[in-house]
Coordinates of C-alpha atoms in Angstrom, one line a residue:
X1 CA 29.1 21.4 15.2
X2 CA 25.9 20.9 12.9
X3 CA 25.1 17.4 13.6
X4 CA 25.5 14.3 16.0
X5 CA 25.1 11.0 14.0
X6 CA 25.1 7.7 15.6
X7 CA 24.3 4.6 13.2
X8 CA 22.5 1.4 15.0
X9 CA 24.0 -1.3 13.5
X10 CA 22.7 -4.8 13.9
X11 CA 25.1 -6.8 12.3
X12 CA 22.8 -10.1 12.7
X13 CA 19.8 -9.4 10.9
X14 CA 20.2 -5.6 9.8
X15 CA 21.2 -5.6 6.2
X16 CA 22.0 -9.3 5.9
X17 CA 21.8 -11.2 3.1
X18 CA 21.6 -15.0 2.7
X19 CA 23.0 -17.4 -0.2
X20 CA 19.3 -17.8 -1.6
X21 CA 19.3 -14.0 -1.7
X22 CA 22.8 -13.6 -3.1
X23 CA 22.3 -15.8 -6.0
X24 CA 18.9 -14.3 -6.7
X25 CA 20.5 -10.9 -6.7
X26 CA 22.8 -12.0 -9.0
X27 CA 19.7 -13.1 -11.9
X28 CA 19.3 -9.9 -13.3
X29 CA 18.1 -5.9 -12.3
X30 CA 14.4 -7.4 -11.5
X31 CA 15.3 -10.1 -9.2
X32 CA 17.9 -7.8 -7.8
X33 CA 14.9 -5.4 -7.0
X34 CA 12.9 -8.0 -5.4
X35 CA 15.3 -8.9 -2.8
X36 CA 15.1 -5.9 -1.9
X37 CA 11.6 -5.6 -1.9
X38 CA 11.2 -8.1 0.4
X39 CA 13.4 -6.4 3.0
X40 CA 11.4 -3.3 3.8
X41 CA 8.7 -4.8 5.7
X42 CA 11.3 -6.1 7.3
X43 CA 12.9 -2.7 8.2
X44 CA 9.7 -0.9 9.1
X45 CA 9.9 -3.6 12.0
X46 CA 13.1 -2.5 12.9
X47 CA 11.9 1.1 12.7
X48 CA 8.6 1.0 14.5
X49 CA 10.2 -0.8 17.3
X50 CA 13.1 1.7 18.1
X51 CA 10.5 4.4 17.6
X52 CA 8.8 2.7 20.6
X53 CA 11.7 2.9 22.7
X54 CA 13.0 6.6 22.5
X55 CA 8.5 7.9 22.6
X56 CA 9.4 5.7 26.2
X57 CA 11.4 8.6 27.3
X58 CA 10.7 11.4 24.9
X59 CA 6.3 10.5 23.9
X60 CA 5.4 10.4 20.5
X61 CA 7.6 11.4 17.4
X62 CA 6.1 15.3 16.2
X63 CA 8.2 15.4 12.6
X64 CA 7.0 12.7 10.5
X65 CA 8.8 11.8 7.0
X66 CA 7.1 8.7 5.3
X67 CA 9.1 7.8 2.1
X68 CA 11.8 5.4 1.1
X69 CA 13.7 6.1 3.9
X70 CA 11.7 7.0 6.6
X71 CA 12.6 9.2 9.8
X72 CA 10.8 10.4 13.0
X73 CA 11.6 12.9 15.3
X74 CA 11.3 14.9 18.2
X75 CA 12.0 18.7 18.9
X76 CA 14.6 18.6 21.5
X77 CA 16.6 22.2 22.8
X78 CA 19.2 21.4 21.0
X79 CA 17.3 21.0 17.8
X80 CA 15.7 17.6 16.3
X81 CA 16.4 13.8 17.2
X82 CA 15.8 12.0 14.6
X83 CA 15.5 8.0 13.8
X84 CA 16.2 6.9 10.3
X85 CA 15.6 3.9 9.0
X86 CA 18.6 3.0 6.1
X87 CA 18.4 0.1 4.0
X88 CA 21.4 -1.3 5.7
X89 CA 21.2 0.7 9.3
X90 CA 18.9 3.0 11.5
X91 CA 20.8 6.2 12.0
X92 CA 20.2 8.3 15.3
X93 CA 20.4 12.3 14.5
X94 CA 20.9 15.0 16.7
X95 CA 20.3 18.3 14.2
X96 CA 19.5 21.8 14.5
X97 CA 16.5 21.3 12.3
X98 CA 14.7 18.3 10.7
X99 CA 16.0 16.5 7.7
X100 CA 15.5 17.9 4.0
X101 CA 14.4 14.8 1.6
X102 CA 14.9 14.4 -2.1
X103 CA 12.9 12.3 -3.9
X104 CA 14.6 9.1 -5.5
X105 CA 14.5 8.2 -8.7
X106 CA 13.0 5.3 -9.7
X107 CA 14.7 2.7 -11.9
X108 CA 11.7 1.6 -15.5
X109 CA 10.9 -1.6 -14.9
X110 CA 12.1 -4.2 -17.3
X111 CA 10.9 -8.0 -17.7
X112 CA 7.8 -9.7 -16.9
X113 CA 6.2 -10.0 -12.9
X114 CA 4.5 -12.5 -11.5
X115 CA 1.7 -12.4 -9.0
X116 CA 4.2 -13.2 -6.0
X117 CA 6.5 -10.7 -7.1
X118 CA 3.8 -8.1 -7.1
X119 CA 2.7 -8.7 -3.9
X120 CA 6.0 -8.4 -2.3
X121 CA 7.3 -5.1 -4.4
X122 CA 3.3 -3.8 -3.5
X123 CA 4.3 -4.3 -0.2
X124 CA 7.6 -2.7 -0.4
X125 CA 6.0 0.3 -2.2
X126 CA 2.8 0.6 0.1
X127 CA 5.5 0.9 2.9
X128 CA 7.3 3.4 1.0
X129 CA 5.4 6.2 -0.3
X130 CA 6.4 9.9 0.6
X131 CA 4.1 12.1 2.1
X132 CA 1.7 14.0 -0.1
X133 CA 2.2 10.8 -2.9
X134 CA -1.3 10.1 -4.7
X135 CA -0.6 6.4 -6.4
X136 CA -3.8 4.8 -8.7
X137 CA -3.8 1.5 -9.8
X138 CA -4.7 1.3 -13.3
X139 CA -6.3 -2.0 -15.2
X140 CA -5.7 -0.9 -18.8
X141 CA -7.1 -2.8 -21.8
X142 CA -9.6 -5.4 -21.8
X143 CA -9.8 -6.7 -18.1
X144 CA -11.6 -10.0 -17.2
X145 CA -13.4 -11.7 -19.9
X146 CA -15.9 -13.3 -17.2
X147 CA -17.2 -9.2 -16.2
X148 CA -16.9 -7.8 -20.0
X149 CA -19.8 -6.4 -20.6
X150 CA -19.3 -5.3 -24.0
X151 CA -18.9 -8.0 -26.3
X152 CA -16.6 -8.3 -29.7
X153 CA -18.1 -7.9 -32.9
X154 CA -17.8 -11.9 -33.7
X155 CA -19.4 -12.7 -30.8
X156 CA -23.4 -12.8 -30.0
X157 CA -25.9 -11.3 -27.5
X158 CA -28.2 -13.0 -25.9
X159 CA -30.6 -14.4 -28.4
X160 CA -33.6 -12.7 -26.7
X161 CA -32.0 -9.5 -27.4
X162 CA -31.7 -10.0 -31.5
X163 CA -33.7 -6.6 -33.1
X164 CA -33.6 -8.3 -36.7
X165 CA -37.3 -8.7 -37.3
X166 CA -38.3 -11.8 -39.1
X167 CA -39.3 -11.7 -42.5
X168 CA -42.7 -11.0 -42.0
X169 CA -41.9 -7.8 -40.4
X170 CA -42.5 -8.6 -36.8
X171 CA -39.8 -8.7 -34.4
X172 CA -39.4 -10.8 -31.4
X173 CA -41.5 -8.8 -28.3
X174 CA -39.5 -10.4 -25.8
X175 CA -36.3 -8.9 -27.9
X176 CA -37.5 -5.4 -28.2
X177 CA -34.6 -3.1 -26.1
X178 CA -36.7 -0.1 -26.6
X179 CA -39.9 -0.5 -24.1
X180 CA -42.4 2.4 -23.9
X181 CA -42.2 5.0 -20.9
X182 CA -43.4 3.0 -18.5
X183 CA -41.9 -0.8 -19.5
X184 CA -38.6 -1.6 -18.1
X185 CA -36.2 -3.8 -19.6
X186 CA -34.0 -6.5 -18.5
X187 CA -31.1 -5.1 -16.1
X188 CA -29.2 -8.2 -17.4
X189 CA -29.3 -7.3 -21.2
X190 CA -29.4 -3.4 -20.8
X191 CA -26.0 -2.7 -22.1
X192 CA -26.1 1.3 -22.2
X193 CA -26.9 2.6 -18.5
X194 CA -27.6 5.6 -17.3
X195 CA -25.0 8.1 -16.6
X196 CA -25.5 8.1 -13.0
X197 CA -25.0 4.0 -12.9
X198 CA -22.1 2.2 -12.4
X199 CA -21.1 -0.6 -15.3
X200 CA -18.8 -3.6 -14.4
X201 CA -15.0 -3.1 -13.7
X202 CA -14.5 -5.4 -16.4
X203 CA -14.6 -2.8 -19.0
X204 CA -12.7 -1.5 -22.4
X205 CA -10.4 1.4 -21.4
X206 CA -8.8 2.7 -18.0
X207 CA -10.2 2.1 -14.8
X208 CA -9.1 2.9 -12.0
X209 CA -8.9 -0.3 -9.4
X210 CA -6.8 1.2 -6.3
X211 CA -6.1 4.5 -4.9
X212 CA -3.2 4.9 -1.8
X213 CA -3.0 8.2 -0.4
X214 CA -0.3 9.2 1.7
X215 CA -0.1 12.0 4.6
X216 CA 2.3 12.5 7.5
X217 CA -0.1 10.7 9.8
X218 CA -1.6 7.9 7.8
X219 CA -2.0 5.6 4.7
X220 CA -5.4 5.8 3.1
X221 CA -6.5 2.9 0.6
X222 CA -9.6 2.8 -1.5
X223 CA -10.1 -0.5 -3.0
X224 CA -13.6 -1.1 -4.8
X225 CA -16.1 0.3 -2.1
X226 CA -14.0 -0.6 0.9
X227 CA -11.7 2.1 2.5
X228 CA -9.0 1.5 5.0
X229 CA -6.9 3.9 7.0
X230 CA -3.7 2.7 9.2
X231 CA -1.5 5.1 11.1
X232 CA 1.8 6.2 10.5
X233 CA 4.6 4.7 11.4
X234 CA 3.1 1.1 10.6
X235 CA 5.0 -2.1 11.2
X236 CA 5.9 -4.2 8.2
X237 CA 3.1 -6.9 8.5
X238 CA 0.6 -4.1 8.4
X239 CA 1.8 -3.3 4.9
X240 CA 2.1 -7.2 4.2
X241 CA -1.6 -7.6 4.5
X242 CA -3.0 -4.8 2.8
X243 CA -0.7 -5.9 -0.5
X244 CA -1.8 -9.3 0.1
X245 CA -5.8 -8.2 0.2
X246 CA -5.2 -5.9 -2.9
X247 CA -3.5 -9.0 -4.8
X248 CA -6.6 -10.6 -4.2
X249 CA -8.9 -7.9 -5.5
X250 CA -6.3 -7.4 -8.5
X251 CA -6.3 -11.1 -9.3
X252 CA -9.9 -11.4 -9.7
X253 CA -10.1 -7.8 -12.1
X254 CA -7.3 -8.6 -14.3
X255 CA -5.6 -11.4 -16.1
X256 CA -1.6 -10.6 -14.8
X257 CA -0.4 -7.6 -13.5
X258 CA 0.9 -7.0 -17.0
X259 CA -2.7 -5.4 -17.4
X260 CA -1.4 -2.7 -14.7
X261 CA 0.1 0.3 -14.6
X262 CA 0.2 3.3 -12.2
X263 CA 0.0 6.8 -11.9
X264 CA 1.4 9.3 -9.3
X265 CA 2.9 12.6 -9.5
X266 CA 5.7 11.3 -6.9
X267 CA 8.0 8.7 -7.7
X268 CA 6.9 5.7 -6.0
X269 CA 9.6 3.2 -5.4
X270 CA 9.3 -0.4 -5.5
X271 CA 6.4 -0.7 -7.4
X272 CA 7.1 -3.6 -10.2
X273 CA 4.7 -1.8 -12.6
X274 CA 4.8 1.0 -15.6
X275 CA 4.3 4.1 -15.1
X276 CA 0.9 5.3 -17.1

């Protein structure tokens, strides 16, 4: 005998699908992908709470395996007792050792997303992510024309700033950019700073926007200069709130999230955007 397997079915809310949900599944490969989306929140509910019953009896889980399809354990004689949590089911394992996981792959993403759609596959994926998975958020291109700092050719600084000297030969003093040693110019037309300061996230280029950083233990996000840190395993509407914050914080840097992309040496599943 290698194994004793025991699937939980709940045949009322555990893999059950609606007509809403049927005939959005039946729109296309991206709608498809955000009914699912919107189910693992759901899921880690399911998970977290069975979790709580056997650490009743047992304490807390020792083997920890975040990912698509998460499991917790606990060393028993006989081997490992493990709780997975299947899209459709949470399996119960009894196995001489814990679980080996391979990545899945993850399917391009085709077609356009809206903000709602990226909030609920952000959730999905920030509920997701394998252990050891690095993921940035990326606003690529020309970000939002209210922080550019850097304007187009066509278009003018501020007149104060104009260097052209006038025709007889004296420039504007309130204009000059170039002060002596000990002048200081305007921090609101000083265009070039320093290399230890900071410009504007609204910038030409790739910046990154959002880090998540995954362990066994815990989800780590870095979002501008806030940083937040919830424990593993999470219930769903702790993932639900952090995608809905970082929609905010996206919303205001970018124009769509077609300005996004990501990058991650794992695959992260889930996540409506390109991979960079």
């Amino acid at each position: 005998m290698t194994a004793v397997y025991l699937s939980l079915h709940d045949k009322e809310n555990l893999g059950r699908r609606d007509k809403g949900d049927l005939n959005q599944h039946a729109e296309g490969d991206l709608s498809r992908r955000e009914g699912e989306d919107a189910g693992v929140p759901a899921r880690r509910d399911r998970f977290v709470a069975a979790i709580a019953q056997v650490a009743l009896q047992l304490g807390p889980p020792r083997v920890r395996c975040p990912g698509p399809d998460p499991s917790a354990g606990w060393r028993v004689a006989a081997g490992v007792l493990e709780i997975v949590d299947r899209p459709e089911a949470l399996d119960l394992w009894l196995r001489p050792a814990p679980r080996r996981v391979p990545h899945r792959r993850v399917p391009p993403v085709d077609g356009d997303v809206d903000w709602p759609a990226m909030e609920r596959g952000l959730a999905a994926a920030i509920a997701s992510l394998p252990a050891g998975a690095v993921v940035r958020l990326e606003a690529r291109g020309r970000t939002n024309p209210e922080t550019d700092l850097h304007p187009k050719p066509h278009e003018k600084t501020n007149p104060g700033a104009n260097l052209r000297p006038e025709p007889h030969g004296k420039t504007n003093a309130e204009a000059n950019l170039h002060p002596k040693p000990h002048e200081k110019t305007n921090p609101e037309t000083d265009l070039h700073p320093k290399p230890h300061e900071k410009t504007n996230a609204g910038t030409d280029g790739v910046g990154t926007l959002v880090e998540l950083s995954q362990t066994e233990d815990s989800l780590t996000v870095h979002a501008g200069d806030e940083t937040e840190t919830i424990c593993w395993p999470a219930a769903g509407e702790a993932y639900r709130k952090i995608a809905g914050r970082l929609v905010v914080l996206l919303r205001e840097k970018i124009a769509s999230p077609a300005d996004l992309a990501y990058r991650s040496d794992l695959p992260v599943p889930y996540l409506p955007l390109r991979r960079a």
